[in-house]
Short mmCIF file of C-alpha atoms in Angstrom, two decimals:
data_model
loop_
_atom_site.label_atom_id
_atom_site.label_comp_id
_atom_site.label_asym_id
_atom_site.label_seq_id
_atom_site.Cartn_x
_atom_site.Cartn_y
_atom_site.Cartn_z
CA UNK A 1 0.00 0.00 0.00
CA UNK A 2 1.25 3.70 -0.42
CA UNK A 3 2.30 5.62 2.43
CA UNK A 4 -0.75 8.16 3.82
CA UNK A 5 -0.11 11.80 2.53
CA UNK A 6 -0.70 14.42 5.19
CA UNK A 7 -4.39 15.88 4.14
CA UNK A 8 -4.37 19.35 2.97
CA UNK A 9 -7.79 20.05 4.83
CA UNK A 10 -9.64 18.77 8.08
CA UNK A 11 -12.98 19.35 6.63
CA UNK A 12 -14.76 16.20 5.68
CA UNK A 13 -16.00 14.88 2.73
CA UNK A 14 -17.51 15.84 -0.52
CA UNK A 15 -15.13 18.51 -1.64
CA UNK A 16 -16.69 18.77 -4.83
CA UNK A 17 -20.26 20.10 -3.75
CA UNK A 18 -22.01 21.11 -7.37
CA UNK A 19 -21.39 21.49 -11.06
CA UNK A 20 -23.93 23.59 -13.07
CA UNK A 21 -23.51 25.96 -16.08
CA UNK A 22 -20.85 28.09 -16.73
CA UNK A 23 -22.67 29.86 -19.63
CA UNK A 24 -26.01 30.85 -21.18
CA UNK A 25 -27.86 28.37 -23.50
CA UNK A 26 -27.27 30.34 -26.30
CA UNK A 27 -23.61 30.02 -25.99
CA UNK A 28 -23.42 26.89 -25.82
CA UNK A 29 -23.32 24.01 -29.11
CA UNK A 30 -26.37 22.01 -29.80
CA UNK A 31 -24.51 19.22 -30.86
CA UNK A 32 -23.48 16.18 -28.85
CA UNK A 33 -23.35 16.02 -26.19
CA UNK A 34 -25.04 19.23 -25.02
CA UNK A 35 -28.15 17.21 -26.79
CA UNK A 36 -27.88 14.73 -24.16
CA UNK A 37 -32.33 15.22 -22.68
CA UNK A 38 -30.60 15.92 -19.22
CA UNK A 39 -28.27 18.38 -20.48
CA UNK A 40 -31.10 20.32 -22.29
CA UNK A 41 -32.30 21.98 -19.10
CA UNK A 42 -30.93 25.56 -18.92
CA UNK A 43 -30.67 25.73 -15.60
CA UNK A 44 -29.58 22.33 -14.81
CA UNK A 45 -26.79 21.96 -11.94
CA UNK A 46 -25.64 18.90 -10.03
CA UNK A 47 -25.23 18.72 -6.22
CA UNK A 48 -23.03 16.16 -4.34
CA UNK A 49 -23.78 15.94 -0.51
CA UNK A 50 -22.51 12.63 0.82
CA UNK A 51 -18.60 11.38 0.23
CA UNK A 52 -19.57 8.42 -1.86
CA UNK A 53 -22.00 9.26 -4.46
CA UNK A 54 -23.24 6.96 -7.67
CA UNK A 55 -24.73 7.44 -10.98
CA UNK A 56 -26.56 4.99 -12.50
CA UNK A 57 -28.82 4.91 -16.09
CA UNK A 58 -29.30 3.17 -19.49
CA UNK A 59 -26.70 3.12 -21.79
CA UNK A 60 -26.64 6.13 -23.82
CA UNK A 61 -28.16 8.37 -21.16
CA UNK A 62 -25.06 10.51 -20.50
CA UNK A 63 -23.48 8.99 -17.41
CA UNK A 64 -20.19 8.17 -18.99
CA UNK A 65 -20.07 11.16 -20.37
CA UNK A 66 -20.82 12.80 -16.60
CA UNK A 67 -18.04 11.87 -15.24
CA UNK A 68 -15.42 12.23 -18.09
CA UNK A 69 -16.74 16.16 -17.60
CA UNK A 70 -16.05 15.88 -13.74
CA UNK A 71 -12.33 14.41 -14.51
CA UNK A 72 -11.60 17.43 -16.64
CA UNK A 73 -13.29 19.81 -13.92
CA UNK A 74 -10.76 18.07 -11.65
CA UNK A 75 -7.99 18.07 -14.31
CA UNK A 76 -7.33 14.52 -14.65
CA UNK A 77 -6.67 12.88 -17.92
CA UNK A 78 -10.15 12.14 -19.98
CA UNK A 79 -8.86 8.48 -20.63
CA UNK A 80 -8.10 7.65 -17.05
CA UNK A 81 -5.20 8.25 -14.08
CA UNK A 82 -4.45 11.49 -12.41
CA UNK A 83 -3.29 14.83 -12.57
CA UNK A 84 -0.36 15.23 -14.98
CA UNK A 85 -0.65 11.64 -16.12
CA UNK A 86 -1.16 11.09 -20.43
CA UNK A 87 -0.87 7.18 -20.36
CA UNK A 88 -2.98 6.72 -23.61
CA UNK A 89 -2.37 7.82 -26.98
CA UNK A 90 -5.26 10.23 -27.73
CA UNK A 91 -5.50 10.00 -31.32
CA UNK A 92 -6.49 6.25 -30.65
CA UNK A 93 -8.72 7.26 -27.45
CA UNK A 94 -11.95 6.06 -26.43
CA UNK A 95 -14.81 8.34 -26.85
CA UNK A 96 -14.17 11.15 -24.83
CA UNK A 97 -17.71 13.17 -24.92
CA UNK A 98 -17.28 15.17 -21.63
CA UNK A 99 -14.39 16.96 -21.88
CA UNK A 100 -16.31 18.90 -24.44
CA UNK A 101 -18.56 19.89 -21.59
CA UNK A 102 -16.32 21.10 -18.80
CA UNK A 103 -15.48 24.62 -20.68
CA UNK A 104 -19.37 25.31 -20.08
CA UNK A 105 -19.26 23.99 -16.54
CA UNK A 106 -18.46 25.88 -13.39
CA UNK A 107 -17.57 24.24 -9.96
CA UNK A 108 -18.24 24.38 -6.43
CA UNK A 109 -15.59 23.29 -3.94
CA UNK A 110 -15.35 23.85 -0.50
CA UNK A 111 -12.60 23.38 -0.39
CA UNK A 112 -10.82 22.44 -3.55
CA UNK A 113 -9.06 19.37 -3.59
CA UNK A 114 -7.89 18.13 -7.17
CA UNK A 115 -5.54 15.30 -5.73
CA UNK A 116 -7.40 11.93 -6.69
CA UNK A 117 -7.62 9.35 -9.49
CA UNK A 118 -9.56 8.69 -12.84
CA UNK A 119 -10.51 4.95 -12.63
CA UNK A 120 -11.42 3.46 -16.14
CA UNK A 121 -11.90 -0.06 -16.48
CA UNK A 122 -11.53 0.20 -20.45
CA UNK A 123 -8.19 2.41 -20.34
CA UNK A 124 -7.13 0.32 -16.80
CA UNK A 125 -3.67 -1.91 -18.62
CA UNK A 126 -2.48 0.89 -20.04
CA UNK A 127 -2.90 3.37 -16.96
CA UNK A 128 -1.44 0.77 -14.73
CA UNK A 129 1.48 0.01 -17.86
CA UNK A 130 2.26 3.59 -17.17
CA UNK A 131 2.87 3.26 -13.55
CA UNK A 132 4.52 0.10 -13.88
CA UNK A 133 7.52 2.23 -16.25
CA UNK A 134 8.19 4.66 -14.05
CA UNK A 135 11.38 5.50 -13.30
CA UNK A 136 13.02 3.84 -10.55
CA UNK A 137 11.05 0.95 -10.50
CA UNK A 138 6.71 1.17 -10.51
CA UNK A 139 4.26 -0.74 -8.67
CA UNK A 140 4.32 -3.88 -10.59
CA UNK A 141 0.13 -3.81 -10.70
CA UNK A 142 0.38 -5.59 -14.21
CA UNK A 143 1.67 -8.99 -12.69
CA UNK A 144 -1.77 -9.28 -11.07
CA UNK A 145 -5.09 -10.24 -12.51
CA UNK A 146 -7.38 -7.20 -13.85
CA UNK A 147 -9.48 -6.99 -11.50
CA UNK A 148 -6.65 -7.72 -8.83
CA UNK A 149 -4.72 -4.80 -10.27
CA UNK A 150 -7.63 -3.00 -10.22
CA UNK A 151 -8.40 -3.23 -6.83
CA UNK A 152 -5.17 -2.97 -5.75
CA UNK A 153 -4.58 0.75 -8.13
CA UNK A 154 -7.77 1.87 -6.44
CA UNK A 155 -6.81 0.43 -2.69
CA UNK A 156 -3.26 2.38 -2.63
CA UNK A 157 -4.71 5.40 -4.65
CA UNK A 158 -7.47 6.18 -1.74
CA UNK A 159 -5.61 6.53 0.99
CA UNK A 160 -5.34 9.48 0.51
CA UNK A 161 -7.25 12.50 0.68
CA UNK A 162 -9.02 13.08 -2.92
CA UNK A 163 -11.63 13.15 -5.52
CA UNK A 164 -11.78 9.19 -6.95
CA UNK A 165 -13.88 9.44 -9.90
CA UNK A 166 -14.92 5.60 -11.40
CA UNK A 167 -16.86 4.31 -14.68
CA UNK A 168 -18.13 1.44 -14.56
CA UNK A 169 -15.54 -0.53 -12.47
CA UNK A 170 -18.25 -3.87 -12.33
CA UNK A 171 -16.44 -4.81 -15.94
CA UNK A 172 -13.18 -5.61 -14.40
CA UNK A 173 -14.51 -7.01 -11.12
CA UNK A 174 -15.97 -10.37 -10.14
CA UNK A 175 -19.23 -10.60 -7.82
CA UNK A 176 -16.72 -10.97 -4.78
CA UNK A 177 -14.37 -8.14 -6.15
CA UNK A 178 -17.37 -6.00 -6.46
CA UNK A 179 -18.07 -6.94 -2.91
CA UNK A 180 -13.79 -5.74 -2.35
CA UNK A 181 -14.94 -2.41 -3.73
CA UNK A 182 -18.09 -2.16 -1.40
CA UNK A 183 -15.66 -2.65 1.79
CA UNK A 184 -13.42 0.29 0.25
CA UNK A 185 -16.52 2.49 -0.32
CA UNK A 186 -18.05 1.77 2.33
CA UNK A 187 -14.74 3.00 4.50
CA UNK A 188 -14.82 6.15 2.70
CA UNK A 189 -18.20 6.92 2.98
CA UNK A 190 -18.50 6.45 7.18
CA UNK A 191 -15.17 8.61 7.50
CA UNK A 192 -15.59 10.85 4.84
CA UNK A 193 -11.82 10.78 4.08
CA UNK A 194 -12.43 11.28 0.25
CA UNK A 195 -15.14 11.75 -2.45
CA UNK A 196 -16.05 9.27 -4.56
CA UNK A 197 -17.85 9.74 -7.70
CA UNK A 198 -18.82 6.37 -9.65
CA UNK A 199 -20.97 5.54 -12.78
CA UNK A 200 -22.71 1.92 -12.58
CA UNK A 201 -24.86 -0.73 -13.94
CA UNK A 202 -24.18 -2.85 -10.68
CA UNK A 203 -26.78 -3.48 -7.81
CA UNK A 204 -23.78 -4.28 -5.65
CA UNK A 205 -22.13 -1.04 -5.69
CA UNK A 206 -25.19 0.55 -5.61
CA UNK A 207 -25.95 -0.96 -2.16
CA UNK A 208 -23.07 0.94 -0.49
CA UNK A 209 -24.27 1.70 2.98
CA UNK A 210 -25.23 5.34 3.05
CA UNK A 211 -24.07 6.17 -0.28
CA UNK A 212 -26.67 8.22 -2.60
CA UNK A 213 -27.72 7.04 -6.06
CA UNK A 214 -28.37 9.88 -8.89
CA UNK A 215 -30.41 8.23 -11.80
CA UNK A 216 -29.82 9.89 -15.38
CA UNK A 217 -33.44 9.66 -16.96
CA UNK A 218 -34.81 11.81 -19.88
CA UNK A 219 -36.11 13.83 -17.77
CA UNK A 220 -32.39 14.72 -15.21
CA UNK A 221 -31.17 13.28 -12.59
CA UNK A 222 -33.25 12.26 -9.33
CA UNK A 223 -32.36 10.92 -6.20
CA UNK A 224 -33.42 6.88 -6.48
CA UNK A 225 -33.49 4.51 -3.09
CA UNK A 226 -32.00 1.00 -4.54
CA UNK A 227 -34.73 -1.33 -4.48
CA UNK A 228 -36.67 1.36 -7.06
CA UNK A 229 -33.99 0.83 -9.90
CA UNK A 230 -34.66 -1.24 -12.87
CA UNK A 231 -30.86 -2.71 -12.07
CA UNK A 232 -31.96 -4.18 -8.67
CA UNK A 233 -35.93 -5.19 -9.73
CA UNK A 234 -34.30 -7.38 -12.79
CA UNK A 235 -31.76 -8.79 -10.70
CA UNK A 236 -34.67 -9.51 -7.90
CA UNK A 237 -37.01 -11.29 -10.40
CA UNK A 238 -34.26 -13.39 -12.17
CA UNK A 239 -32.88 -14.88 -8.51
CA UNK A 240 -36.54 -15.20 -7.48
CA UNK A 241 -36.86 -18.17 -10.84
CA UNK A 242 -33.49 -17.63 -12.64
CA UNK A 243 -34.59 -20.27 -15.32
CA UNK A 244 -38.64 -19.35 -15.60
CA UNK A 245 -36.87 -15.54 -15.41
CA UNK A 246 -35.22 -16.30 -18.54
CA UNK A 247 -37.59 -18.63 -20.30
CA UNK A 248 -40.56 -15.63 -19.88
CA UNK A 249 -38.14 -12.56 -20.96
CA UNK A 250 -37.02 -15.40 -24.27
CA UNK A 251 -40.65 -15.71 -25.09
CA UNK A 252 -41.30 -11.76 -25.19
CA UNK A 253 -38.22 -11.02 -27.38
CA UNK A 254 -39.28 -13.66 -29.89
CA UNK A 255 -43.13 -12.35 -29.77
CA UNK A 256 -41.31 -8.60 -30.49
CA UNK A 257 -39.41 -10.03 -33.06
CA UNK A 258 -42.24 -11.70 -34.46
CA UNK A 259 -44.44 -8.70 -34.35
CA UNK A 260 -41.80 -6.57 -36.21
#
């Protein structure tokens, strides 16, 4: 594990208290992804009132893109790491919608603390490749499993005092590594000794004690208790009757298909 910086502030936990517009509607593009339904609202703004907060929607709906804008608000590379860190060849990046976003944003800090980490799971072997070449030797995270290695980046990484921003971190984690992550967040969010931010289709991460979930509709983003997402009802019904589960949602895709 990394050694425990001294924090640069006693306060507690979130740091990051809102992002909302930094400009008028007129000045801003119509385009992508300022079309995003959410991002239509001219006055929308996003508060963040507990240390471990997490976004959750259907793909498409602009949660991704959320917290690529929050990483550039906190000046961490789009792709994934930290401050000062360009592990990933942009010209070859991934889709990188939200850093269009954060020249229209404003933020509120109290106070403002940009030390933290980017976690990607998509951009994770070559972030952690990029540690590893350091000079004077790196952490050696690539001789573990991904998920390993990605537990263990994220483990030494909050530690410390920070903003730890995370998209969809389920894809490099198995149920019980998920479960790692909950123990981590779960730390964080009782002492308030960081902020989390994290973007996820999992009902296991969303189940952080205490935690709050934001839910990207069409409509914004709304406060959601767990048991009312879509994520946890589907997972509910299938361990309920996995195989009747499956057999009833098989029959209503052919019927669609049919019907088409």
């Amino acid at each position: 594990m990394g050694r425990h910086r001294k924090p640069k502030t006693t306060l507690r936990a979130p740091y990051l208290r809102r992002i909302s517009w930094a400009r008028p509607a007129d000045r801003r593009p119509e385009e992508y992804p300022f079309s995003l339904p959410f991002l239509r609202d001219p006055s929308w703004y996003m508060e963040f009132t507990t240390p471990v907060t997490i976004i959750l929607g259907e793909n498409g709906t602009g949660k991704s893109t959320l917290i690529e804008a929050i990483a550039g608000i906190a000046g961490y590379d789009e792709t994934g790491g930290g401050q000062g860190y360009r592990p990933i060849d942009h010209s070859r990046a991934i889709d990188t919608a939200g850093t269009e976003l954060v020249e229209h944003l404003r933020a509120a800090w109290l106070p403002k603390v940009t030390a933290g980490w980017f976690f990607r799971a998509e951009t994770f072997w070559a972030v952690a490749r990029y540690l590893d070449d350091l000079p004077g030797g790196g952490p050696d995270f690539l001789s573990h499993s991904h998920g390993e290695g990605f537990l263990r980046v994220f483990a030494e990484r909050c530690r410390s005092q920070g903003l730890y921003l995370m998209d969809e971190p389920e894809s490099a984690l198995s149920p019980a590594r998920q479960m790692d992550l909950v123990e981590f967040l779960a730390d964080i969010q009782q002492n308030a000794s960081a902020q989390v931010i994290l973007a996820t289709h999992s009902p296991i991460l969303m189940a952080v004690p205490g935690a709050r979930l934001l839910q990207v509709t069409r409509l914004g983003l709304a406060e959601i208790e767990l048991e009312q997402t879509r994520h946890f009802k589907l997972y509910r019904a299938f361990c309920q009757d996995p195989r009747g589960f499956i057999r009833h949602r098989l029959q209503e895709r052919k019927a669609r298909r049919e019907d088409e």
